[in-house]
Coordinates of C-alpha atoms in Angstrom, one line a residue:
D1 CA 11.8 -27.9 1.5
K2 CA 14.9 -25.8 0.8
L3 CA 15.7 -22.2 1.6
S4 CA 18.7 -20.6 0.1
Y5 CA 20.2 -17.0 0.2
K6 CA 22.7 -15.2 -1.9
K7 CA 23.8 -11.7 -2.5
E8 CA 25.0 -10.0 -5.7
N9 CA 26.1 -6.4 -5.6
S10 CA 22.9 -4.4 -4.6
K11 CA 20.6 -7.4 -4.8
Q12 CA 19.7 -10.1 -2.3
F13 CA 17.9 -13.3 -3.2
L14 CA 15.8 -15.6 -1.1
I15 CA 14.8 -18.8 -2.8
F16 CA 12.2 -21.3 -1.4
D17 CA 12.7 -24.4 -3.5
K18 CA 10.8 -27.7 -3.9
I19 CA 7.7 -26.6 -2.0
P20 CA 5.3 -29.5 -1.7
I21 CA 1.6 -29.1 -2.5
K22 CA -1.2 -31.6 -1.7
G23 CA 1.3 -34.3 -0.8
K24 CA 3.4 -33.9 -4.0
K25 CA 7.0 -32.9 -3.7
D26 CA 8.7 -30.1 -5.7
Q27 CA 5.6 -28.4 -6.9
L28 CA 6.4 -24.7 -6.4
T29 CA 9.5 -22.5 -6.3
V30 CA 9.3 -19.0 -4.9
K31 CA 12.0 -16.3 -5.4
V32 CA 12.2 -13.0 -3.5
T33 CA 14.5 -10.4 -4.9
I34 CA 15.5 -7.4 -2.7
T35 CA 17.2 -4.5 -4.4
S36 CA 18.9 -1.9 -2.3
A37 CA 18.8 1.7 -3.4
N38 CA 20.1 5.0 -2.1
N39 CA 18.4 7.0 0.7
N40 CA 17.6 3.9 2.8
K41 CA 15.2 2.3 0.3
E42 CA 14.6 -1.3 -0.8
F43 CA 12.4 -2.7 -3.5
W44 CA 11.1 -6.2 -2.9
H45 CA 9.9 -8.4 -5.7
I46 CA 8.4 -11.9 -5.7
S47 CA 8.2 -14.5 -8.6
W48 CA 7.3 -18.1 -8.7
N49 CA 7.5 -21.3 -10.8
N50 CA 4.2 -23.2 -10.5
K51 CA 4.6 -26.8 -11.6
T52 CA 1.0 -27.8 -10.7
N53 CA -2.2 -27.5 -12.8
L54 CA -3.6 -25.2 -10.0
E55 CA -4.0 -21.5 -10.8
I56 CA -2.4 -19.0 -8.4
K57 CA -5.0 -16.3 -7.9
K58 CA -3.7 -14.4 -4.8
V59 CA -0.3 -13.8 -3.4
K60 CA 0.3 -12.6 0.2
F61 CA 3.4 -10.5 0.1
P62 CA 5.1 -9.3 2.2
I63 CA 4.2 -10.9 5.5
L64 CA 6.0 -9.0 8.3
T65 CA 5.9 -10.3 11.8
Q66 CA 5.4 -7.6 14.5
V67 CA 6.7 -4.5 12.7
I68 CA 6.5 -2.6 16.0
K69 CA 5.7 -3.5 19.5
P70 CA 1.9 -3.0 20.3
G71 CA 1.3 0.3 22.0
F72 CA 4.8 1.6 21.3
G73 CA 4.5 3.2 17.9
D74 CA 2.2 5.1 15.5
V75 CA 0.7 3.4 12.5
M76 CA -0.6 5.2 9.4
F77 CA -2.9 2.7 7.8
P78 CA -4.5 2.9 4.3
I79 CA -8.1 3.2 5.4
G80 CA -10.8 5.9 5.5
C81 CA -12.3 8.3 3.0
Y82 CA -9.3 10.7 3.3
G83 CA -6.8 8.1 2.1
G84 CA -5.2 7.1 5.4
R85 CA -5.6 7.4 9.1
L86 CA -3.0 7.8 11.9
F87 CA -3.4 5.5 14.9
V88 CA -1.2 6.7 17.8
N89 CA 0.4 4.0 19.9
N90 CA -1.6 1.5 18.1
R91 CA -2.6 -1.9 19.5
A92 CA -5.7 -2.7 17.4
A93 CA -6.1 -4.9 14.3
K94 CA -6.9 -3.2 11.0
S95 CA -8.0 -4.4 7.6
N96 CA -9.1 -2.7 4.4
I97 CA -9.6 -3.5 0.7
Y98 CA -8.0 -1.4 -2.1
P99 CA -9.4 0.1 -4.3
S100 CA -12.7 0.9 -2.6
F101 CA -14.6 3.8 -1.1
T102 CA -12.6 3.5 2.1
G103 CA -9.4 2.5 0.4
F104 CA -7.8 4.5 -2.3
T105 CA -4.2 4.7 -1.2
Q106 CA -1.7 1.9 -0.7
L107 CA 0.7 3.4 1.9
A108 CA 1.3 2.1 5.4
S109 CA 3.9 3.6 7.8
F110 CA 5.2 2.7 11.2
T111 CA 6.8 5.3 13.4
I112 CA 8.9 4.9 16.6
K113 CA 10.7 7.9 18.1
N114 CA 10.8 9.9 14.9
K115 CA 12.0 7.0 12.8
T116 CA 9.5 5.9 10.2
L117 CA 9.2 2.9 7.9
A118 CA 7.1 3.4 4.8
I119 CA 5.7 0.4 2.9
F120 CA 3.7 0.6 -0.3
P121 CA 3.2 -1.3 -3.6
R122 CA 4.4 0.6 -6.6
D123 CA 1.4 -0.7 -8.5
K124 CA 0.3 1.4 -11.5
A125 CA -2.5 -0.9 -12.5
G126 CA -4.4 -0.7 -9.2
L127 CA -4.8 -4.5 -8.6
V128 CA -7.2 -5.5 -5.8
K129 CA -5.4 -5.8 -2.4
T130 CA -6.3 -6.5 1.2
F131 CA -4.1 -4.7 3.7
S132 CA -4.1 -6.4 7.1
L133 CA -2.6 -5.5 10.5
L134 CA -2.9 -8.0 13.4
P135 CA -3.1 -7.0 17.1
N136 CA 0.6 -8.0 17.5
Q137 CA 1.3 -5.4 14.7
S138 CA 2.2 -8.0 12.1
Y139 CA 1.5 -6.6 8.6
S140 CA 0.7 -8.2 5.3
I141 CA -0.7 -7.4 1.8
E142 CA -2.8 -9.9 -0.1
I143 CA -2.8 -9.2 -3.8
E144 CA -5.1 -10.6 -6.5
V145 CA -2.7 -11.4 -9.4
P146 CA -3.6 -11.7 -13.1
L147 CA -4.2 -15.2 -14.5
N148 CA -1.1 -17.2 -15.6
S149 CA 1.2 -14.7 -13.8
K150 CA 4.7 -15.9 -12.9
S151 CA 5.6 -12.8 -10.8
L152 CA 4.1 -9.8 -9.2
P153 CA 3.9 -7.1 -11.8
F154 CA 5.4 -4.4 -9.5
D155 CA 7.7 -4.0 -6.5
I156 CA 7.0 -3.3 -2.9
E157 CA 8.9 -0.3 -1.7
F158 CA 10.4 -0.1 1.8
A159 CA 11.8 3.3 2.8
L160 CA 13.2 4.4 6.2
F161 CA 13.0 8.1 7.1
N162 CA 14.0 10.5 9.9
G163 CA 10.6 12.0 10.7
N164 CA 7.0 11.0 11.2
Y165 CA 4.3 9.7 8.9
L166 CA 4.4 12.9 6.8
A167 CA 7.8 11.9 5.4
A168 CA 6.2 8.6 4.3
A169 CA 3.2 10.3 2.8
K170 CA 5.5 12.6 0.8
E171 CA 7.4 9.6 -0.6
Y172 CA 4.2 8.0 -1.7
R173 CA 2.8 11.2 -3.2
A174 CA 6.0 11.7 -5.2
W175 CA 5.7 8.2 -6.7
A176 CA 1.9 8.6 -7.4
I177 CA 2.2 11.9 -9.1
E178 CA 5.0 10.6 -11.4
C179 CA 3.8 7.1 -12.1
A180 CA 0.1 6.6 -11.3
P181 CA -2.0 6.8 -14.5
W182 CA -5.0 8.3 -12.6
L183 CA -2.9 11.3 -11.6
K184 CA -1.0 11.8 -14.9
K185 CA -4.2 13.3 -16.5
G186 CA -3.7 16.3 -14.3
H187 CA -6.0 18.2 -11.9
L188 CA -9.7 17.3 -12.1
A189 CA -10.8 20.9 -12.7
K190 CA -8.6 21.1 -15.9
R191 CA -9.3 17.7 -17.4
K192 CA -11.1 17.5 -20.8
D193 CA -12.2 13.9 -20.6
L194 CA -14.9 14.3 -18.1
P195 CA -18.6 15.2 -18.8
Q196 CA -19.7 18.8 -18.0
S197 CA -22.2 17.3 -15.5
F198 CA -19.3 16.2 -13.3
F199 CA -18.3 19.9 -12.8
Q200 CA -21.9 21.0 -12.1
N201 CA -22.4 18.8 -9.0
G202 CA -23.1 20.6 -5.8
P203 CA -20.8 20.3 -2.9
W204 CA -21.5 18.1 0.1
F205 CA -20.1 18.0 3.6
C206 CA -19.5 14.9 5.8
M207 CA -19.6 16.2 9.4
G208 CA -21.4 13.4 11.3
G209 CA -21.6 13.9 15.0
M210 CA -21.1 17.7 15.0
P211 CA -23.7 19.9 16.7
P212 CA -25.8 21.8 14.2
E213 CA -24.5 25.2 15.1
S214 CA -20.9 24.1 14.5
M215 CA -21.8 22.4 11.2
N216 CA -23.6 25.6 10.0
E217 CA -20.6 27.7 10.8
M218 CA -18.2 25.3 8.9
V219 CA -20.5 25.3 5.9
K220 CA -20.8 29.1 5.9
R221 CA -17.0 29.5 6.0
A222 CA -16.6 27.0 3.1
Q223 CA -19.2 28.9 1.2
D224 CA -17.4 32.2 1.7
A225 CA -14.0 30.8 0.9
C226 CA -15.1 29.2 -2.4
G227 CA -17.4 32.0 -3.5
M228 CA -20.4 29.7 -3.7
P229 CA -24.0 31.2 -3.9

């Protein structure tokens, strides 16, 4: 019903006030706080005042309309068993759930002519999220929030770089190594909180579609490199 904007030093505020729900006026207020930092970074945060007796279970934030023009930029999307995939001159829609077998990173990046925008939730708790990219390259993140929440328990980082998707990946990696609890325990090979059976598993290779002779050669090279019997 009412949208207001104000700026205070390094912070900007967007306030959506008196939002009606189910025909009732002034049921919800939403506040977005954008904090500017050095090195072309911003941190977006959303909070809300829910006056209804309805529980807010999911929040879609941010919702970005056409980040890049379809077919004119590269998209690194958080999907695949390697953490992310690069789609050159992307026109297609993408969607994936985190955390899952095909979704264990939270970083997306958009690159045009060696300028890259990185977007990722600085979420230490690993809340369930659905990352979505529409054919027109509009991007959104839907987040399942804890019950009785009044705000998102983390910020969304936006960072602009000179360079390609690797610059974005390094930014996400630096945050994850410092802040993510699943990385703070150190390298898997040196951890003491895992059963010995974990380290006695045999290796496996995912090489679907490769001809047998090529697959055998790759496995042999890996065997030699790792000193496996």
